[in-house]
Every structure is written in C-alpha cells, then in structure tokens.
Short mmCIF file of C-alpha atoms in Angstrom, two decimals:
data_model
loop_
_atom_site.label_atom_id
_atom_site.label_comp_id
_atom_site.label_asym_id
_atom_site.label_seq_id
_atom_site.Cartn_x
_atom_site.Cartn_y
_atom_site.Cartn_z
CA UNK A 1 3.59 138.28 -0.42
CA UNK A 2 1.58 139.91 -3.52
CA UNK A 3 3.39 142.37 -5.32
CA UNK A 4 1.73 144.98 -8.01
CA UNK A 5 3.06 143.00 -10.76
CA UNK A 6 1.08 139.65 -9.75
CA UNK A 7 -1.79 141.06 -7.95
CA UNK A 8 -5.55 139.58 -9.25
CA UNK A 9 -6.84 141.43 -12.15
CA UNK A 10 -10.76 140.88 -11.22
CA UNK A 11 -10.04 142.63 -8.19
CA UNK A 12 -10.32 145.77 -10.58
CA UNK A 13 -7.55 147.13 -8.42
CA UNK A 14 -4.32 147.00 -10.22
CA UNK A 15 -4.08 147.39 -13.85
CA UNK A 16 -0.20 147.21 -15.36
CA UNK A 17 0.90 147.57 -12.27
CA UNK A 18 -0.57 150.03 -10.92
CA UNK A 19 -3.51 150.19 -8.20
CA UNK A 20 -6.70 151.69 -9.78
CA UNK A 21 -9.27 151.69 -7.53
CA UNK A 22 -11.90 154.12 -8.65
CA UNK A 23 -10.33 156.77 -11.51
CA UNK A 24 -10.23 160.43 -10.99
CA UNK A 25 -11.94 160.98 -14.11
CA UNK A 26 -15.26 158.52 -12.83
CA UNK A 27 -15.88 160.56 -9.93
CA UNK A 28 -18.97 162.68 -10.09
CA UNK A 29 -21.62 164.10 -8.30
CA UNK A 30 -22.64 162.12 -4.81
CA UNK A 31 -18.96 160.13 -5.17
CA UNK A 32 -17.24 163.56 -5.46
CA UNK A 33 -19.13 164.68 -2.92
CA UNK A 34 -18.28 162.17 -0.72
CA UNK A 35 -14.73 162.57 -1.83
CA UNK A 36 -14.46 165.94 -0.50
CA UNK A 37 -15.83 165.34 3.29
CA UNK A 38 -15.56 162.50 4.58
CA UNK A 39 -12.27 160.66 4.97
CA UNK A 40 -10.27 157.92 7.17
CA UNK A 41 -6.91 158.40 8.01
CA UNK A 42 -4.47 155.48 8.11
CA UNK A 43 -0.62 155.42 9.22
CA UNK A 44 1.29 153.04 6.84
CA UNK A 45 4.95 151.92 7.03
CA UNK A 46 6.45 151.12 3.68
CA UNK A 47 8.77 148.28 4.31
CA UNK A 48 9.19 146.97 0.63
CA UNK A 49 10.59 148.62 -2.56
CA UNK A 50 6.92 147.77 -4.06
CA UNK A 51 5.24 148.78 -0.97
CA UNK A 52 6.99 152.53 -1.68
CA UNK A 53 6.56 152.40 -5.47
CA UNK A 54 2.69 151.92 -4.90
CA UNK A 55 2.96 154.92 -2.09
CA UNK A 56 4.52 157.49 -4.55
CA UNK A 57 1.83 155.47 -7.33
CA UNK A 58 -0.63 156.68 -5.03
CA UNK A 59 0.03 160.08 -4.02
CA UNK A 60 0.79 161.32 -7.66
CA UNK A 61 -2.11 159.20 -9.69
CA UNK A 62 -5.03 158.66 -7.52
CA UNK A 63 -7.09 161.47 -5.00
CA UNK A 64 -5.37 159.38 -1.57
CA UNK A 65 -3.51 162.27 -0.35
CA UNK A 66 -0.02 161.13 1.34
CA UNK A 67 1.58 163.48 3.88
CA UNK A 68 5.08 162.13 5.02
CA UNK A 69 5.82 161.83 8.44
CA UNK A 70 9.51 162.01 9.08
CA UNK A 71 10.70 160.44 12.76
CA UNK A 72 14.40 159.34 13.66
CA UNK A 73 14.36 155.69 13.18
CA UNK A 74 11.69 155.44 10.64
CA UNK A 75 9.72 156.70 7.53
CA UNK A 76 5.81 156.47 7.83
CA UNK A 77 2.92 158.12 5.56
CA UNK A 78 -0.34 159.37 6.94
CA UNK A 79 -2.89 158.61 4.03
CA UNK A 80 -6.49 160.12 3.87
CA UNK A 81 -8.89 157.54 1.95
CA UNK A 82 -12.17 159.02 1.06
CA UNK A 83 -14.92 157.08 2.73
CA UNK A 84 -16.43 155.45 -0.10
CA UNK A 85 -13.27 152.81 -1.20
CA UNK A 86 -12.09 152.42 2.24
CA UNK A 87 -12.89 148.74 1.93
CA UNK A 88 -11.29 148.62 -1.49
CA UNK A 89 -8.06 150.01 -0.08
CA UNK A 90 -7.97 147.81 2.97
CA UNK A 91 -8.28 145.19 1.08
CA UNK A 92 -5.84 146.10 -1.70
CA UNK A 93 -3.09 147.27 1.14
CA UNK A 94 -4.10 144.08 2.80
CA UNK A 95 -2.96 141.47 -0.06
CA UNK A 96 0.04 143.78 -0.48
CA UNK A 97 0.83 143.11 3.33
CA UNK A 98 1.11 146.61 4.32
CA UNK A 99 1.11 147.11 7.99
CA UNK A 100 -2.30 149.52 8.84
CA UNK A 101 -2.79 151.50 11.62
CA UNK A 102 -6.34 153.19 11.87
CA UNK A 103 -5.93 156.75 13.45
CA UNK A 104 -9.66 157.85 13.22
CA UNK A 105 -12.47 159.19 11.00
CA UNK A 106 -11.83 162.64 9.17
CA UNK A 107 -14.96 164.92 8.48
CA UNK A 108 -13.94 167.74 6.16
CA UNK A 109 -11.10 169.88 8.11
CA UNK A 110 -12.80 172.88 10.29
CA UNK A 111 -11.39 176.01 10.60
CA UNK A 112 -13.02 176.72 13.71
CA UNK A 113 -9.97 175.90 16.24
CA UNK A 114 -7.43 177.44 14.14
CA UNK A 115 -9.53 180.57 14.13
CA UNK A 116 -10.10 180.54 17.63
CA UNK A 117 -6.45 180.49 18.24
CA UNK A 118 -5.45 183.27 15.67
CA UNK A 119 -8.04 185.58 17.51
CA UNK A 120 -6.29 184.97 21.38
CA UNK A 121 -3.04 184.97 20.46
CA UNK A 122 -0.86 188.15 21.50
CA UNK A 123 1.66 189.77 19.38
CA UNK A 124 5.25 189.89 20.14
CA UNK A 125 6.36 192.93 22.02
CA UNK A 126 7.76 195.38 19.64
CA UNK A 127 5.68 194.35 16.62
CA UNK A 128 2.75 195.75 14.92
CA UNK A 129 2.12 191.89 13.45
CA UNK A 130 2.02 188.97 15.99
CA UNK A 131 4.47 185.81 15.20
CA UNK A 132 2.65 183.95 17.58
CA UNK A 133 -0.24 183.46 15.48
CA UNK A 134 -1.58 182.41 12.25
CA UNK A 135 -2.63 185.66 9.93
CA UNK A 136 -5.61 185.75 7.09
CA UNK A 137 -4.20 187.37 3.63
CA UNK A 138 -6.24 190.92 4.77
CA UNK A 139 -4.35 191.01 7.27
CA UNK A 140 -0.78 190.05 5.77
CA UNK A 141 -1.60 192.90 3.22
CA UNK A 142 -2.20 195.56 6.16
CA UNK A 143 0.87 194.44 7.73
CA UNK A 144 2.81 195.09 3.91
CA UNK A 145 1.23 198.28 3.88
CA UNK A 146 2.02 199.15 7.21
CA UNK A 147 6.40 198.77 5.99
CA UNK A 148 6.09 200.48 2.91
CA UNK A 149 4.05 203.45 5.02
CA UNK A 150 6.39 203.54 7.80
CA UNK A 151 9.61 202.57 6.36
CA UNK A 152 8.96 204.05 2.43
CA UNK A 153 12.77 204.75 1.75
CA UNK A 154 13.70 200.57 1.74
CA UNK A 155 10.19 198.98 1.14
CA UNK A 156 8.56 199.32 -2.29
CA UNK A 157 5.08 197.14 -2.40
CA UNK A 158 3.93 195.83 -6.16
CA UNK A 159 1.52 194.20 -7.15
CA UNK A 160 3.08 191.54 -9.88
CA UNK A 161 -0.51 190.15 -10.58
CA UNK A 162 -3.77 189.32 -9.73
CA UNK A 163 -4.94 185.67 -8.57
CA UNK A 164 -8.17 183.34 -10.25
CA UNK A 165 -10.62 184.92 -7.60
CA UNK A 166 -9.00 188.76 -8.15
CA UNK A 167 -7.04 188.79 -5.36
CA UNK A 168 -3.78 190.44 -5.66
CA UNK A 169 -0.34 188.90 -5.95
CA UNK A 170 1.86 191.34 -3.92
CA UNK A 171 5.41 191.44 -2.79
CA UNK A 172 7.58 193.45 -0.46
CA UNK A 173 10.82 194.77 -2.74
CA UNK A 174 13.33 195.47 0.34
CA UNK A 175 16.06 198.29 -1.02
CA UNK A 176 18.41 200.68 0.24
CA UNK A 177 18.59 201.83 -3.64
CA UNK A 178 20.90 201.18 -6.75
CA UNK A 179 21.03 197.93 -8.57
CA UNK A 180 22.40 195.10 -6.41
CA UNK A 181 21.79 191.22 -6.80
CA UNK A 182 18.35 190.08 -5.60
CA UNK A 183 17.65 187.12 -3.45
CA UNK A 184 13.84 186.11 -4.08
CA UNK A 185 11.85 184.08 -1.22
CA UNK A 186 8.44 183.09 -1.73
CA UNK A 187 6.07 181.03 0.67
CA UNK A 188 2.23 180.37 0.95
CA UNK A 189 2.37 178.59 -2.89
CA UNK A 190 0.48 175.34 -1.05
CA UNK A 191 -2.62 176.81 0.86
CA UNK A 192 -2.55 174.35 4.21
CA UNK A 193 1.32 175.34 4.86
CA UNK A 194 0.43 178.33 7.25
CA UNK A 195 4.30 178.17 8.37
CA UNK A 196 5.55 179.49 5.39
CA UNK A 197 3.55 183.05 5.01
CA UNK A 198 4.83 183.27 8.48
CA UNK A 199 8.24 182.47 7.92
CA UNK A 200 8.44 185.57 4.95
CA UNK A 201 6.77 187.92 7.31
CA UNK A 202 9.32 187.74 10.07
CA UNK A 203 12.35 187.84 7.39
CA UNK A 204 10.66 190.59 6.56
CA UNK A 205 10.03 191.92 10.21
CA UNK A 206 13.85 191.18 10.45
CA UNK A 207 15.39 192.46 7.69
CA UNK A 208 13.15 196.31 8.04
CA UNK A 209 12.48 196.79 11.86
CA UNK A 210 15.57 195.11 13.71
CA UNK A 211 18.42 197.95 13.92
CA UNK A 212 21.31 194.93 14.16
CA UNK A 213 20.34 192.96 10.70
CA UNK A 214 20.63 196.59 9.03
CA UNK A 215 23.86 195.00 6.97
CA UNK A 216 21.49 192.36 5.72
CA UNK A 217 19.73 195.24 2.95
CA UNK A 218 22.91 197.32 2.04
CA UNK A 219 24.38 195.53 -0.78
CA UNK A 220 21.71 193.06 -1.50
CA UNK A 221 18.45 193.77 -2.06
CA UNK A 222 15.47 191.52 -1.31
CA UNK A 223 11.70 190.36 -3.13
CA UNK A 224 9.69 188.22 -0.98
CA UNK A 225 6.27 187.16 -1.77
CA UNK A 226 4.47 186.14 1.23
CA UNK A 227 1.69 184.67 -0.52
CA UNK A 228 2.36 183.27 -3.48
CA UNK A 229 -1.43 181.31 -3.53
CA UNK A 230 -4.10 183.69 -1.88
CA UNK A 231 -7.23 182.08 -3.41
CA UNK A 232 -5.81 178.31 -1.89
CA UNK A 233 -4.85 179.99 1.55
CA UNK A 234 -7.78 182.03 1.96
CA UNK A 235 -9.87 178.89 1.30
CA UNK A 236 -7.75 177.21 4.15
CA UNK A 237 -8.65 179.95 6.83
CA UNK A 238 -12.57 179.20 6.25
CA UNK A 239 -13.77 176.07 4.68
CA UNK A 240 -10.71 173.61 4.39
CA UNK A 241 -8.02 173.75 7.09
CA UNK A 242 -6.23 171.46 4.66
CA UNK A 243 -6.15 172.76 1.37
CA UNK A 244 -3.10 172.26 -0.92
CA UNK A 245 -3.70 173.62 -4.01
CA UNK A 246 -5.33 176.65 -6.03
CA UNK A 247 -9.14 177.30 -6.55
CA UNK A 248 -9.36 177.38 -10.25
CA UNK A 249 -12.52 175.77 -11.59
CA UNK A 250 -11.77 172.37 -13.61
CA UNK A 251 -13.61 169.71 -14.95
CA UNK A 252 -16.30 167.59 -13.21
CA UNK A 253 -17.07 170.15 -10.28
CA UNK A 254 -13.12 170.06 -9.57
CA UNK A 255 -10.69 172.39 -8.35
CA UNK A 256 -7.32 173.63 -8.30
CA UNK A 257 -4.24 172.83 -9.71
CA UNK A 258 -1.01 172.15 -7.72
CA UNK A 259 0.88 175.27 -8.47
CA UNK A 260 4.09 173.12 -7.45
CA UNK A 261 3.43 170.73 -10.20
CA UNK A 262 2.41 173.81 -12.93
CA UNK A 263 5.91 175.46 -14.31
CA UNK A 264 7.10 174.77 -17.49
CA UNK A 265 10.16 172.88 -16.68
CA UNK A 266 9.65 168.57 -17.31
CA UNK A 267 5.91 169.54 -16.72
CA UNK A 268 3.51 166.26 -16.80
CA UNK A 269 6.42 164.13 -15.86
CA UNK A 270 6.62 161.13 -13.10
CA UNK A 271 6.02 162.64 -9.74
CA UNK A 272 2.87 165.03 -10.76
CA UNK A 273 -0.68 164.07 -11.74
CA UNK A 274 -2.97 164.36 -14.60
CA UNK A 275 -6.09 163.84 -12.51
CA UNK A 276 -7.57 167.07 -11.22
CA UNK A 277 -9.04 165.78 -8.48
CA UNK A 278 -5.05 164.77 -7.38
CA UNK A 279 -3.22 166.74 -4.62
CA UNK A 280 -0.76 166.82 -7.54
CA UNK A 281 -2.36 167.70 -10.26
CA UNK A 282 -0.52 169.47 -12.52
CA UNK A 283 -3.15 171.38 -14.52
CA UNK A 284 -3.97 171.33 -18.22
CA UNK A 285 -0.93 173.33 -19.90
CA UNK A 286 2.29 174.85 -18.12
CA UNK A 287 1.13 178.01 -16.22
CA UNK A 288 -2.41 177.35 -16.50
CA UNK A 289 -2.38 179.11 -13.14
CA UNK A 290 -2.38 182.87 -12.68
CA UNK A 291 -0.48 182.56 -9.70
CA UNK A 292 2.50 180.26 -11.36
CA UNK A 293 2.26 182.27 -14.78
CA UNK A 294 2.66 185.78 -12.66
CA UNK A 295 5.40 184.15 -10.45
CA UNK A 296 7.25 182.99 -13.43
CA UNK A 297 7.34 187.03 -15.58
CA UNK A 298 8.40 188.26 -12.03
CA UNK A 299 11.24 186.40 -11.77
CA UNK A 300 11.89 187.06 -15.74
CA UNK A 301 11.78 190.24 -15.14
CA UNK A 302 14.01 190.30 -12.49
CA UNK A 303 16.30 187.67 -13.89
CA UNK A 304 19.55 189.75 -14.91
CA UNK A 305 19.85 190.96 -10.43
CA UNK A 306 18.39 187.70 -9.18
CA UNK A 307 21.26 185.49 -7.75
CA UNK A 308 19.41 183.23 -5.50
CA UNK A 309 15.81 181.58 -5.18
CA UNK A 310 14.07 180.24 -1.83
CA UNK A 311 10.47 178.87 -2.23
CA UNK A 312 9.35 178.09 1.18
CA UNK A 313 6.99 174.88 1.68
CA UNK A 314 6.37 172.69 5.06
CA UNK A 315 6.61 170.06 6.46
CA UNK A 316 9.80 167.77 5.19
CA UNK A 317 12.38 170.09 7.62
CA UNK A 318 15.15 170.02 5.09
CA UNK A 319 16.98 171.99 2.27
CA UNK A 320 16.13 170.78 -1.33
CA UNK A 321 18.06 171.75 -4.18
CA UNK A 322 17.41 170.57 -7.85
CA UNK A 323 16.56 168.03 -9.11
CA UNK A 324 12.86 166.48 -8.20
CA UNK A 325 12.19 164.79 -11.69
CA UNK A 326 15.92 163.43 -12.08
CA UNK A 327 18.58 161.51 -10.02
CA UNK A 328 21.25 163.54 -12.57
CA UNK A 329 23.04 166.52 -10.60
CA UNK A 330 23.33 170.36 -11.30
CA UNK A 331 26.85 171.63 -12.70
CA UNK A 332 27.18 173.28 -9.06
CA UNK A 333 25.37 170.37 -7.32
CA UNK A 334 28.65 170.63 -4.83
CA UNK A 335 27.93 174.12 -4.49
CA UNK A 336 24.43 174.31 -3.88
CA UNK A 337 24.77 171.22 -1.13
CA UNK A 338 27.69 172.96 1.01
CA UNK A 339 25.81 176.24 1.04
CA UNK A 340 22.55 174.46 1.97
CA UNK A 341 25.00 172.45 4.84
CA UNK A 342 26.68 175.98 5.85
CA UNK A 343 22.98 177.42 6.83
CA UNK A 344 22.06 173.50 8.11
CA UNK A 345 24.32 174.13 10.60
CA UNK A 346 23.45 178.10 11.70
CA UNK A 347 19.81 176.80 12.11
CA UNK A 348 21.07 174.29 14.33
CA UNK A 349 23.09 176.17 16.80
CA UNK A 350 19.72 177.76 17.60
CA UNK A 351 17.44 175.47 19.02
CA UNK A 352 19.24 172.41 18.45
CA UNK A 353 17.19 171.26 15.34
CA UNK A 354 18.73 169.50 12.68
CA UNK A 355 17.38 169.75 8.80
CA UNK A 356 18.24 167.20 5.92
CA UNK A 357 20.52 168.36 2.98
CA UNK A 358 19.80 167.10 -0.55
CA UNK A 359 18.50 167.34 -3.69
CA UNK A 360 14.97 166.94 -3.98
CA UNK A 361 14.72 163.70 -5.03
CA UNK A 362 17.26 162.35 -2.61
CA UNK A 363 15.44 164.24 0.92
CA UNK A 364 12.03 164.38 -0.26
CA UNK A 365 10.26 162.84 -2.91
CA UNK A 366 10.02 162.73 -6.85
CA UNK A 367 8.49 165.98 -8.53
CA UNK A 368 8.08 167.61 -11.87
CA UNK A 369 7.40 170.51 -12.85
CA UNK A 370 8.48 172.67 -9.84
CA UNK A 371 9.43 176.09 -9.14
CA UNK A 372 12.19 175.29 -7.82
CA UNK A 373 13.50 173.07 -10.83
CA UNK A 374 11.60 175.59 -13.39
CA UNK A 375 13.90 178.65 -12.05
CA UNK A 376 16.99 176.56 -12.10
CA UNK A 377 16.61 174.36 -15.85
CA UNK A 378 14.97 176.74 -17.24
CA UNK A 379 15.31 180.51 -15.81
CA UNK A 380 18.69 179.81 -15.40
CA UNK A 381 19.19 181.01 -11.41
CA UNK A 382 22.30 179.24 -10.12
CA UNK A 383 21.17 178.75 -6.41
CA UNK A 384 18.03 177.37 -6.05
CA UNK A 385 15.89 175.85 -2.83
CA UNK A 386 12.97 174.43 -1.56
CA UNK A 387 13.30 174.46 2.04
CA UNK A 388 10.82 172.72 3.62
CA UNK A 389 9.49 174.20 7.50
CA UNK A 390 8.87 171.36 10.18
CA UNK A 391 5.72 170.58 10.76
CA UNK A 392 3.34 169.41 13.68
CA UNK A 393 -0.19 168.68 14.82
CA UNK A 394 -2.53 166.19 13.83
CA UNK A 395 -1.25 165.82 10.18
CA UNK A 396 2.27 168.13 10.01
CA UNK A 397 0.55 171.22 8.30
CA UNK A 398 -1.49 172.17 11.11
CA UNK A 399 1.52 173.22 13.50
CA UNK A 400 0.60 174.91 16.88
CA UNK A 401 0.76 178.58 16.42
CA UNK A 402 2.49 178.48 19.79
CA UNK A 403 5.76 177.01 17.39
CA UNK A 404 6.15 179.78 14.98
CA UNK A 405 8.78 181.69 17.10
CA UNK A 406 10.84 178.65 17.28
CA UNK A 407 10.82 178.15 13.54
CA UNK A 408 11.26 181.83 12.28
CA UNK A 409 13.90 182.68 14.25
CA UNK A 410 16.22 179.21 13.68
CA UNK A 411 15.20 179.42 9.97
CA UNK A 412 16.48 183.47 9.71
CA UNK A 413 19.68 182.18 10.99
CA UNK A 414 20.06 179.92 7.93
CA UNK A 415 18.96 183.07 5.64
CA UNK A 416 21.36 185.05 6.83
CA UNK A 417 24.06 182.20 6.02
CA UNK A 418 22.82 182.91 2.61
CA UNK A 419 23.15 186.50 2.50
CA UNK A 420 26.58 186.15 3.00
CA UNK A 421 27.16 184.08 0.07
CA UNK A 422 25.31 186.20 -2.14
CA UNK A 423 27.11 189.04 -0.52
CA UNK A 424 30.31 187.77 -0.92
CA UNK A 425 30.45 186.33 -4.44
CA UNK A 426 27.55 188.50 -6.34
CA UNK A 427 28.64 192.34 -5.33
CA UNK A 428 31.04 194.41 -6.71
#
C-alpha cells in the first residue's frame, strides 16, 4: 500500500507528505467559481493511521470539506470535492487504497426545501416562537424582543456588537437582579448548524416562560447569545444551506473566516487553516472577526460573575472540554469530565440518547484557536464546553426540523445538571 511518505512526486499530489492537489492560494476566477457550486460527495472509511492523518491533512489545509459521520461500529467522513480535481482525488485516494463510496453530485446547497419547511411548520402550543421549525435571525430578534417586552423584570436585551454586514450581535441577559455567577451559552457561531440557535431559544423559552424551571434564574443568572454569526447564518437561510463560516471579504474573491478557528488562544496552530478558501480558516490575525473580537470583550467584561461557558455547535453529539490543540489535560480535567458525565447521563434518561464525554481532542477532532480553549487558557473560566447537537439529513447539519423537540428538550435536561453545579459551588 502507498503511504504519504512514499507516494510519486510527479503526481504533483503530495509534497513532504502532504497531499497538494491544487493550493488554496492558485484558485481564481472560473476555478473558484467552480469551487463554490459544483461538488461530488464521497463516503470514505479511514482504516489506516496514514489514511486519518491525510483526512485531518485534508480538512484543515486544503478547500475538501470533511463532515464526520459518527455510527456505532464505525467512523466514516463524508467529503465534498469540488468538481474540477475530482479525478485528481480519486486517483490520489486510489494509490492510498482508501475505500470510496460515490453518494452523488452536489450543485451548490438550495435553500428552497428548508424554506419551504420553516414556512408550514406549526408552533408549539403555548409559545409565541415555534420549536418545530427552523427561524431566520429577523425573526429570532422579534422573538428576543418579544421576552424583554413581556417579561422586562428578568430579561435585559444588549446589543454587545455589531457583525461585518451591520447586523447586530444581541443577547438575552436572564436576571432576577443582584450580582450572582453567570453561566454564558452561545450557539449559531458556524452558519449551517441551524440546531444550535434553536437549542438557546428554547433554554431561553425554558428558563422565562415555564412556571416549574423558575429556580433555574434565582441565584444564577444567565447570558445566552443565540446567534453568535448572523452574517454566516443569514447567508445559510438564502444562498448556501451549508455555510460554515463568516462573510468577511478576503483575498482572491474569498470569504469568511472560521470564527471557531479565530480566538487568540494557540491561534494558527495544527488543526486550523491558513487558506481562506478552507472550512477552517483561521483568518489573518486573532479576532480578525467582529463577531469573535465582540464575543471575546463580552465575556471580559463579564469575567469576574462568569463561572461557566457552553458554546453550542452540531453535529459530533458529545460534551467537549479543553483541550483541541493539545493531548495535555486542564488542572480540573477530572472535574470538568464528571460534570460533563453527570449531565451525559440526565440527557439520557430522556429519550434514551447517549453523548460522548471528552476533551476535544479525544471525542472530536484536533483544533486551535477555539472559543472554547480561548475562554479556558486564556480568559481563565474554569468550566468550559463545546457540546456538540446530533445531527441528521443528507450531510448531519441539515437535521429535519421535525427533530428539534427531541434535541432541546434532552439537551435542557443536561443544562439544568449544570445549573446545579454552578448553584451549588459558585453562590453564597
């Protein structure tokens, strides 16, 4: 079998190592183009330790995008090849015996179906915001204006900052008053994760218009950001169903930055990108991006009451704590991990479904340069999680709207796990 190490040269494929195909920075005009709308979508199983290293190569250095399919006997990745170098990757993958499985042609991702869906769907009895649908930002806003209206003596909206395209960064502050320690949930950071902006609006929903989770606001009080990327998700409702990252204008007709990849903690290490036109690109500087910069002073500014961070993403269906750059542990590693298992196991006496415990490296993949990381190494929050929704559909973001129910109400049961912990060792 050819390995990375000993495959040919004049192939022009693999250069130290490392598959090059066609470099970010050559791709211009029709190429780009072509880049951007047309793609092939192949399932691979990595059965090798090179086979993975060139996967992770891949997904970090090059403009394949990788999305992980998790099952219960095996790992498999779904990778989208632009048109133009699918023979060069066949027969790269080929001479690295990689098993291929063609699933079908990809034109650029409509948003036609998804919109069709968010305009039938009913809303739950009892609500003034359906959680059996998908929502555009507009209409997340009206539903934030709609608590702090109705409910103006524990719901405080601000507006922390404005996005690239002027749109405004808002959260909900949930208060019953005084100064109590903060837990801080945001979700919507990666456009094409619709789960997650629905996940913070029925915490929300919870925590403000259920009479029994009334406990949940008196001695901790609560920031969530539904939509920490409004430019990316916006962009995901109407042109690209699949969008990851923001819609900052970069070099060679590029754009976006992975605002995942953009905090100032091990920034521009291994598992981000320098290539712009990467899933993972982690921009030019450390909080290039509006939207990570105006994240980061929020939770500065709120550092002194803030006792535990949640930044929702989809569609791994686990609990991440730091590190994603490093196999080296957090001082309160333990801690972090039995918490994590405590609300495991509260989301799993609801609908039966079970979600991996880890750091980030261990359950999901490397990283640098994450929030996540940032507001543990270098903000200094002692709990700190990704936790990652399930997925579905055709390629795990696109989950059926019909699923959202499921996943809000398991997941609050896991939130409320961590409430208690906050509650119990924070408050005076």
């Amino acid at each position: 079998m050819a390995t990375l190490s000993d495959f040919p040269v004049q192939h022009g494929i693999i250069t130290n190592g490392h598959p090059v195909f066609d470099r970010p920075h050559r791709l211009t005009g029709e190429r780009f183009a072509a880049m951007q709308n047309a793609n092939i979508l192949y399932e691979v199983i990595p059965f090798t330790y090179e086979q993975k290293k060139l996967l992770e190569f891949l997904e970090t250095g090059l403009e394949i995008g990788i999305w992980q399919i998790v099952r219960k006997s095996k790992r498999s990745f779904h990778i989208s090849v632009p048109l133009y170098f699918r023979k060069e990757f066949e027969n790269a993958f080929g001479a690295l015996s990689f098993n291929l499985k063609l699933l079908g042609r990809e034109v650029k991702a409509s948003t036609s179906n998804h919109q069709k869906i968010c305009k039938s769907a009913p809303a739950l009895r009892d609500a003034p915001i359906s959680f059996k649908k998908y929502h555009r930002y507009g209409e997340i806003q009206d539903y934030l204006k709609y608590l702090s209206l109705e409910y103006p003596n524990t719901v405080c909206l601000q507006n922390y900052g404005v996005s690239y395209e002027n749109r405004p960064l808002t959260l909900a502050y949930v208060s019953t008053g005084g100064s109590k320690p903060i837990i801080l949930i945001d979700a919507g950071m990666h456009a094409r994760e619709w789960i997650t902006p629905a996940q913070a609006l029925y915490i929300l929903h919870a925590l403000i218009e259920k009479k029994e989770n009334k406990y949940l606001i008196e001695k901790v009080d609560w920031i969530i950001v539904p939509v920490a990327n409004p430019d990316g998700y916006e962009y995901s409702h109407t042109v690209d169903r699949f969008w990851r990252k923001t819609r900052s204008k970069l070099k060679n007709g590029a754009r976006g930055v992975d605002p995942n990849r953009n905090f100032d903690f091990q920034w521009m290490q291994d598992g981000a990108s320098r290539h712009e036109v990467s899933q993972t690109y982690c921009g030019p500087c450390p909080f290039s991006e509006p939207e990570t910069k105006f994240l980061s002073r929020l939770i500065i500014k709120n550092l002194n009451q803030i006792k535990l961070y949640i930044s929702f993403h989809s569609f791994r269906q686990c609990i991440a704590y730091p590190f994603g750059y490093t196999h080296a542990s957090p001082h309160n590693a333990y801690e972090m991990h039995q918490l994590a298992a405590r609300a495991e196991e509260a989301i799993y006496r609801v609908h039966g479904n079970h979600y991996d415990v880890g750091s980030t490296l261990q359950v999901m993949r490397k990283m640098s340069g994450s929030s996540t990381d940032w507001a543990y190494g270098a903000a200094g929050i002692d709990l700190c999680y990704t936790f990652e929704l399930p997925g579905g559909g055709t390629r795990g973001f696109d989950l059926p709207a019909s699923a959202i129910p499921t996943v809000v109400t398991e997941v609050f049961a896991g939130i409320k796990v961590f409430h208690k912990y906050v509650q119990l060792n924070y408050t005076k």
